[in-house]
Amino acid sequence: DIQMTQSPSSLSASVGDRVTITCRASQGISSYLNWYQQKPGKAPNLLIYVASRLQSGVPSRFSGSGSGTDFTLTISSLQPEDFAIYYCQQSYTTPRTFGQGTKVEIK
Amino acid sequence: VQLVETGGGLIQPGGSLRLSCAASGFNVSTNYMTWVRQAPGKGLEWVSIIYRGGDTYYADSVKGRFTISRDNSRNTVYLQMNSLRAEDTAVYHCAREVIVAVGADAFDIWGQGTMVTVSS
């Protein structure tokens, strides 16, 4: 199985900050990498697919990059509604696997 | 377009439970449908998938104990869970996996989940 490792596991940031989360795959997955946002008590929500494509309805302050084994999710200017847990997920092979999550908290 | 899961509850170790995921706004028969679970305070764990053609795959942690199926007439996907263990305690979400680009899929629609607690 492909292991997905996110860093950091958590971070504290202020409204307006630029935030970057990284995700590393245990083997090359081309660009088959998705990012999800999950708020407490809610289902995950697709933000980015195929590493860098923005899902419809997702604000443009979210962006993704990377290919192969290293990927990043960037929030250009953190908003109050962005405090949540973010997960990466590979769709290169079955079983699909997720990173352990990155919790973005208010500083 | 939505997914609604039902069937969760408290069950003793070794017991069985069947979860249902009712879809509206699209057909489960023409989509890839998955189950993803989340233990309390933990991350997301992929559990199983049923493809359009009916092929199924499972995580090693549930292989041989869980069975995914669908009823096209009810537009519903099921997860039959047998020989349940304490470590199966989680919120179980069903999700639609769609093709977003050539060879690439993503989970675009999620249900709110149903809680399964395995405890004596």
mmCIF file of C-alpha atoms in Angstrom:
data_model
loop_
_atom_site.group_PDB
_atom_site.id
_atom_site.type_symbol
_atom_site.label_atom_id
_atom_site.label_comp_id
_atom_site.label_asym_id
_atom_site.label_seq_id
_atom_site.Cartn_x
_atom_site.Cartn_y
_atom_site.Cartn_z
ATOM 1 C CA ASP A 1 0.000 0.000 0.000
ATOM 2 C CA ILE A 2 1.095 3.580 -0.648
ATOM 3 C CA GLN A 3 1.723 5.519 2.557
ATOM 4 C CA MET A 4 0.833 9.211 2.638
ATOM 5 C CA THR A 5 2.609 11.417 5.170
ATOM 6 C CA GLN A 6 1.514 14.962 5.889
ATOM 7 C CA SER A 7 3.427 17.681 7.667
ATOM 8 C CA PRO A 8 2.950 19.353 9.953
ATOM 9 C CA SER A 9 0.349 17.412 11.947
ATOM 10 C CA SER A 10 -0.978 20.703 13.250
ATOM 11 C CA LEU A 11 -0.258 24.376 12.934
ATOM 12 C CA SER A 12 -1.427 27.629 14.457
ATOM 13 C CA ALA A 13 -1.963 30.603 12.208
ATOM 14 C CA SER A 14 -3.709 33.947 12.143
ATOM 15 C CA VAL A 15 -6.353 35.244 9.783
ATOM 16 C CA GLY A 16 -4.600 36.566 6.706
ATOM 17 C CA ASP A 17 -1.577 34.287 7.020
ATOM 18 C CA ARG A 18 -0.240 32.212 4.160
ATOM 19 C CA VAL A 19 -0.372 28.520 5.090
ATOM 20 C CA THR A 20 1.381 25.607 3.421
ATOM 21 C CA ILE A 21 0.774 21.920 4.115
ATOM 22 C CA THR A 22 2.915 19.216 2.581
ATOM 23 C CA CYS A 23 2.093 15.639 1.652
ATOM 24 C CA ARG A 24 4.610 12.979 0.702
ATOM 25 C CA ALA A 25 3.828 9.643 -0.937
ATOM 26 C CA SER A 26 5.895 6.530 -0.238
ATOM 27 C CA GLN A 27 6.207 5.979 -3.983
ATOM 28 C CA GLY A 28 5.544 8.002 -7.093
ATOM 29 C CA ILE A 29 1.873 8.705 -7.761
ATOM 30 C CA SER A 30 2.186 11.066 -10.723
ATOM 31 C CA SER A 31 -0.412 13.801 -10.093
ATOM 32 C CA TYR A 32 -3.058 11.489 -8.639
ATOM 33 C CA LEU A 33 -3.387 13.454 -5.434
ATOM 34 C CA ASN A 34 -6.476 15.024 -3.916
ATOM 35 C CA TRP A 35 -6.970 17.372 -0.961
ATOM 36 C CA TYR A 36 -9.982 17.481 1.364
ATOM 37 C CA GLN A 37 -11.109 19.818 4.135
ATOM 38 C CA GLN A 38 -13.028 18.495 7.125
ATOM 39 C CA LYS A 39 -14.735 20.591 9.783
ATOM 40 C CA PRO A 40 -15.829 19.156 13.156
ATOM 41 C CA GLY A 41 -18.799 16.841 12.876
ATOM 42 C CA LYS A 42 -18.948 17.194 9.109
ATOM 43 C CA ALA A 43 -18.061 15.042 6.147
ATOM 44 C CA PRO A 44 -14.868 15.817 4.226
ATOM 45 C CA ASN A 45 -15.137 18.234 1.310
ATOM 46 C CA LEU A 46 -13.096 17.958 -1.888
ATOM 47 C CA LEU A 47 -10.880 21.007 -2.429
ATOM 48 C CA ILE A 48 -8.249 20.067 -4.998
ATOM 49 C CA TYR A 49 -7.984 17.136 -7.393
ATOM 50 C CA VAL A 50 -5.210 15.890 -9.626
ATOM 51 C CA ALA A 51 -2.769 17.829 -7.446
ATOM 52 C CA SER A 52 -3.623 21.300 -8.654
ATOM 53 C CA ARG A 53 -7.148 21.569 -10.026
ATOM 54 C CA LEU A 54 -9.622 23.527 -7.939
ATOM 55 C CA GLN A 55 -12.962 21.834 -7.303
ATOM 56 C CA SER A 56 -15.957 23.881 -8.389
ATOM 57 C CA GLY A 57 -17.084 26.303 -5.698
ATOM 58 C CA VAL A 58 -13.801 26.253 -3.774
ATOM 59 C CA PRO A 59 -12.304 29.713 -3.164
ATOM 60 C CA SER A 60 -9.284 30.640 -5.255
ATOM 61 C CA ARG A 61 -7.159 31.231 -2.141
ATOM 62 C CA PHE A 62 -6.700 27.446 -2.114
ATOM 63 C CA SER A 63 -4.098 26.030 -4.476
ATOM 64 C CA GLY A 64 -2.194 22.807 -4.897
ATOM 65 C CA SER A 65 1.031 21.793 -6.541
ATOM 66 C CA GLY A 66 3.420 18.896 -6.926
ATOM 67 C CA SER A 67 3.859 15.608 -8.708
ATOM 68 C CA GLY A 68 5.620 12.323 -8.133
ATOM 69 C CA THR A 69 6.025 12.018 -4.381
ATOM 70 C CA ASP A 70 5.865 15.583 -3.019
ATOM 71 C CA PHE A 71 2.809 17.795 -2.929
ATOM 72 C CA THR A 72 1.668 20.995 -1.260
ATOM 73 C CA LEU A 73 -1.615 22.640 -0.384
ATOM 74 C CA THR A 74 -1.431 26.411 0.044
ATOM 75 C CA ILE A 75 -3.976 28.783 1.498
ATOM 76 C CA SER A 76 -2.884 32.223 0.348
ATOM 77 C CA SER A 77 -4.750 34.263 2.964
ATOM 78 C CA LEU A 78 -6.290 32.259 5.796
ATOM 79 C CA GLN A 79 -9.938 33.051 6.526
ATOM 80 C CA PRO A 80 -11.923 32.247 9.688
ATOM 81 C CA GLU A 81 -13.850 29.523 7.883
ATOM 82 C CA ASP A 82 -10.608 27.759 6.888
ATOM 83 C CA PHE A 83 -9.832 26.495 10.379
ATOM 84 C CA ALA A 84 -10.283 22.768 9.883
ATOM 85 C CA ILE A 85 -8.408 19.524 9.270
ATOM 86 C CA TYR A 86 -6.916 18.937 5.828
ATOM 87 C CA TYR A 87 -6.239 15.514 4.315
ATOM 88 C CA CYS A 88 -4.363 14.443 1.233
ATOM 89 C CA GLN A 89 -5.387 11.254 -0.583
ATOM 90 C CA GLN A 90 -3.841 9.300 -3.421
ATOM 91 C CA SER A 91 -5.960 7.903 -6.225
ATOM 92 C CA TYR A 92 -3.042 6.248 -8.030
ATOM 93 C CA THR A 93 -3.917 2.775 -6.842
ATOM 94 C CA THR A 94 -6.262 0.721 -4.688
ATOM 95 C CA PRO A 95 -6.410 0.779 -1.725
ATOM 96 C CA ARG A 96 -6.879 4.518 -1.735
ATOM 97 C CA THR A 97 -4.937 5.972 1.168
ATOM 98 C CA PHE A 98 -5.116 9.211 3.091
ATOM 99 C CA GLY A 99 -2.578 11.254 4.953
ATOM 100 C CA GLN A 100 -3.017 11.456 8.712
ATOM 101 C CA GLY A 101 -4.378 14.989 8.497
ATOM 102 C CA THR A 102 -3.173 18.492 9.323
ATOM 103 C CA LYS A 103 -5.162 20.503 11.836
ATOM 104 C CA VAL A 104 -5.153 24.239 11.179
ATOM 105 C CA GLU A 105 -5.910 26.133 14.391
ATOM 106 C CA ILE A 106 -6.371 29.753 15.294
ATOM 107 C CA LYS A 107 -3.333 31.460 16.799
ATOM 108 C CA VAL B 1 -27.321 15.156 -5.084
ATOM 109 C CA GLN B 2 -26.776 13.506 -1.728
ATOM 110 C CA LEU B 3 -25.920 10.373 0.185
ATOM 111 C CA VAL B 4 -27.594 9.326 3.432
ATOM 112 C CA GLU B 5 -26.173 6.557 5.584
ATOM 113 C CA THR B 6 -28.185 4.545 8.099
ATOM 114 C CA GLY B 7 -27.776 1.392 10.103
ATOM 115 C CA GLY B 8 -25.150 2.272 12.654
ATOM 116 C CA GLY B 9 -25.432 1.553 16.346
ATOM 117 C CA LEU B 10 -23.961 -0.229 19.340
ATOM 118 C CA ILE B 11 -22.992 -3.840 18.703
ATOM 119 C CA GLN B 12 -21.095 -6.421 20.728
ATOM 120 C CA PRO B 13 -17.744 -7.765 19.536
ATOM 121 C CA GLY B 14 -18.275 -10.612 17.105
ATOM 122 C CA GLY B 15 -21.631 -9.263 16.005
ATOM 123 C CA SER B 16 -22.890 -8.175 12.611
ATOM 124 C CA LEU B 17 -24.351 -4.979 11.245
ATOM 125 C CA ARG B 18 -25.466 -3.811 7.817
ATOM 126 C CA LEU B 19 -25.030 -0.198 6.821
ATOM 127 C CA SER B 20 -27.049 1.395 4.040
ATOM 128 C CA CYS B 21 -26.207 4.374 1.874
ATOM 129 C CA ALA B 22 -29.130 5.804 -0.072
ATOM 130 C CA ALA B 23 -28.250 7.996 -3.019
ATOM 131 C CA SER B 24 -30.372 10.689 -4.595
ATOM 132 C CA GLY B 25 -29.674 12.785 -7.662
ATOM 133 C CA PHE B 26 -27.512 10.193 -9.364
ATOM 134 C CA ASN B 27 -27.385 6.440 -9.965
ATOM 135 C CA VAL B 28 -25.136 4.232 -7.857
ATOM 136 C CA SER B 29 -25.078 1.710 -10.705
ATOM 137 C CA THR B 30 -23.102 4.048 -12.976
ATOM 138 C CA ASN B 31 -20.674 5.308 -10.363
ATOM 139 C CA TYR B 32 -17.871 4.008 -8.196
ATOM 140 C CA MET B 33 -19.125 3.900 -4.614
ATOM 141 C CA THR B 34 -16.917 3.659 -1.564
ATOM 142 C CA TRP B 35 -17.002 3.414 2.200
ATOM 143 C CA VAL B 36 -14.561 5.434 4.275
ATOM 144 C CA ARG B 37 -14.432 5.291 8.051
ATOM 145 C CA GLN B 38 -13.120 7.558 10.773
ATOM 146 C CA ALA B 39 -12.418 6.301 14.268
ATOM 147 C CA PRO B 40 -13.121 8.804 17.052
ATOM 148 C CA GLY B 41 -10.498 11.537 16.981
ATOM 149 C CA LYS B 42 -8.613 9.835 14.156
ATOM 150 C CA GLY B 43 -8.089 10.302 10.442
ATOM 151 C CA LEU B 44 -9.820 8.902 7.388
ATOM 152 C CA GLU B 45 -9.461 5.235 6.460
ATOM 153 C CA TRP B 46 -10.605 3.847 3.122
ATOM 154 C CA VAL B 47 -12.633 0.647 3.617
ATOM 155 C CA SER B 48 -14.115 -0.646 0.377
ATOM 156 C CA ILE B 49 -15.183 0.168 -3.164
ATOM 157 C CA ILE B 50 -17.676 -1.232 -5.643
ATOM 158 C CA TYR B 51 -17.035 -0.373 -9.265
ATOM 159 C CA ARG B 52 -19.624 0.169 -11.978
ATOM 160 C CA GLY B 53 -19.073 -3.347 -13.288
ATOM 161 C CA GLY B 54 -19.553 -4.832 -9.835
ATOM 162 C CA ASP B 55 -15.923 -5.527 -8.946
ATOM 163 C CA THR B 56 -15.197 -4.989 -5.272
ATOM 164 C CA TYR B 57 -12.066 -4.298 -3.232
ATOM 165 C CA TYR B 58 -11.408 -4.099 0.480
ATOM 166 C CA ALA B 59 -8.859 -2.774 2.904
ATOM 167 C CA ASP B 60 -6.774 -5.548 4.438
ATOM 168 C CA SER B 61 -8.183 -4.636 7.848
ATOM 169 C CA VAL B 62 -11.708 -5.683 6.827
ATOM 170 C CA LYS B 63 -11.085 -8.254 4.096
ATOM 171 C CA GLY B 64 -13.035 -11.426 4.713
ATOM 172 C CA ARG B 65 -15.318 -9.737 7.260
ATOM 173 C CA PHE B 66 -16.996 -6.913 5.323
ATOM 174 C CA THR B 67 -18.944 -7.112 2.073
ATOM 175 C CA ILE B 68 -19.956 -4.183 -0.113
ATOM 176 C CA SER B 69 -22.948 -4.512 -2.415
ATOM 177 C CA ARG B 70 -25.576 -2.400 -4.104
ATOM 178 C CA ASP B 71 -29.246 -2.560 -5.033
ATOM 179 C CA ASN B 72 -29.755 -0.600 -8.221
ATOM 180 C CA SER B 73 -33.538 -0.642 -7.865
ATOM 181 C CA ARG B 74 -33.257 1.062 -4.475
ATOM 182 C CA ASN B 75 -30.286 3.190 -5.585
ATOM 183 C CA THR B 76 -28.563 2.091 -2.393
ATOM 184 C CA VAL B 77 -25.150 0.766 -1.456
ATOM 185 C CA TYR B 78 -24.635 -1.535 1.523
ATOM 186 C CA LEU B 79 -21.802 -2.556 3.787
ATOM 187 C CA GLN B 80 -22.353 -5.872 5.548
ATOM 188 C CA MET B 81 -20.024 -6.032 8.531
ATOM 189 C CA ASN B 82 -19.450 -9.366 10.268
ATOM 190 C CA SER B 83 -17.155 -10.466 13.090
ATOM 191 C CA LEU B 84 -16.975 -6.916 14.333
ATOM 192 C CA ARG B 85 -14.082 -5.846 16.538
ATOM 193 C CA ALA B 86 -13.535 -2.930 18.885
ATOM 194 C CA GLU B 87 -11.171 -1.410 16.330
ATOM 195 C CA ASP B 88 -14.033 -1.188 13.819
ATOM 196 C CA THR B 89 -15.608 1.528 15.992
ATOM 197 C CA ALA B 90 -15.903 4.568 13.739
ATOM 198 C CA VAL B 91 -18.140 6.872 11.785
ATOM 199 C CA TYR B 92 -18.736 5.203 8.432
ATOM 200 C CA HIS B 93 -19.150 7.515 5.459
ATOM 201 C CA CYS B 94 -20.157 6.479 1.991
ATOM 202 C CA ALA B 95 -18.782 8.534 -0.854
ATOM 203 C CA ARG B 96 -19.019 8.741 -4.603
ATOM 204 C CA GLU B 97 -15.736 8.379 -6.423
ATOM 205 C CA VAL B 98 -15.816 10.139 -9.768
ATOM 206 C CA ILE B 99 -13.421 10.288 -12.648
ATOM 207 C CA VAL B 100 -12.027 13.825 -12.570
ATOM 208 C CA ALA B 101 -9.383 13.445 -15.266
ATOM 209 C CA VAL B 102 -7.907 10.667 -17.389
ATOM 210 C CA GLY B 103 -7.057 7.917 -14.942
ATOM 211 C CA ALA B 104 -7.749 10.096 -11.906
ATOM 212 C CA ASP B 105 -10.564 9.798 -9.399
ATOM 213 C CA ALA B 106 -11.719 11.776 -6.363
ATOM 214 C CA PHE B 107 -14.427 11.543 -3.724
ATOM 215 C CA ASP B 108 -16.769 14.368 -4.672
ATOM 216 C CA ILE B 109 -19.949 13.535 -2.743
ATOM 217 C CA TRP B 110 -19.941 12.339 0.867
ATOM 218 C CA GLY B 111 -22.651 11.329 3.276
ATOM 219 C CA GLN B 112 -22.681 12.634 6.828
ATOM 220 C CA GLY B 113 -21.893 9.199 8.159
ATOM 221 C CA THR B 114 -23.329 6.696 10.609
ATOM 222 C CA MET B 115 -21.651 5.787 13.884
ATOM 223 C CA VAL B 116 -20.761 2.187 14.639
ATOM 224 C CA THR B 117 -19.679 1.360 18.172
ATOM 225 C CA VAL B 118 -18.350 -2.110 18.909
ATOM 226 C CA SER B 119 -18.318 -2.688 22.635
ATOM 227 C CA SER B 120 -19.501 -5.151 25.245
#
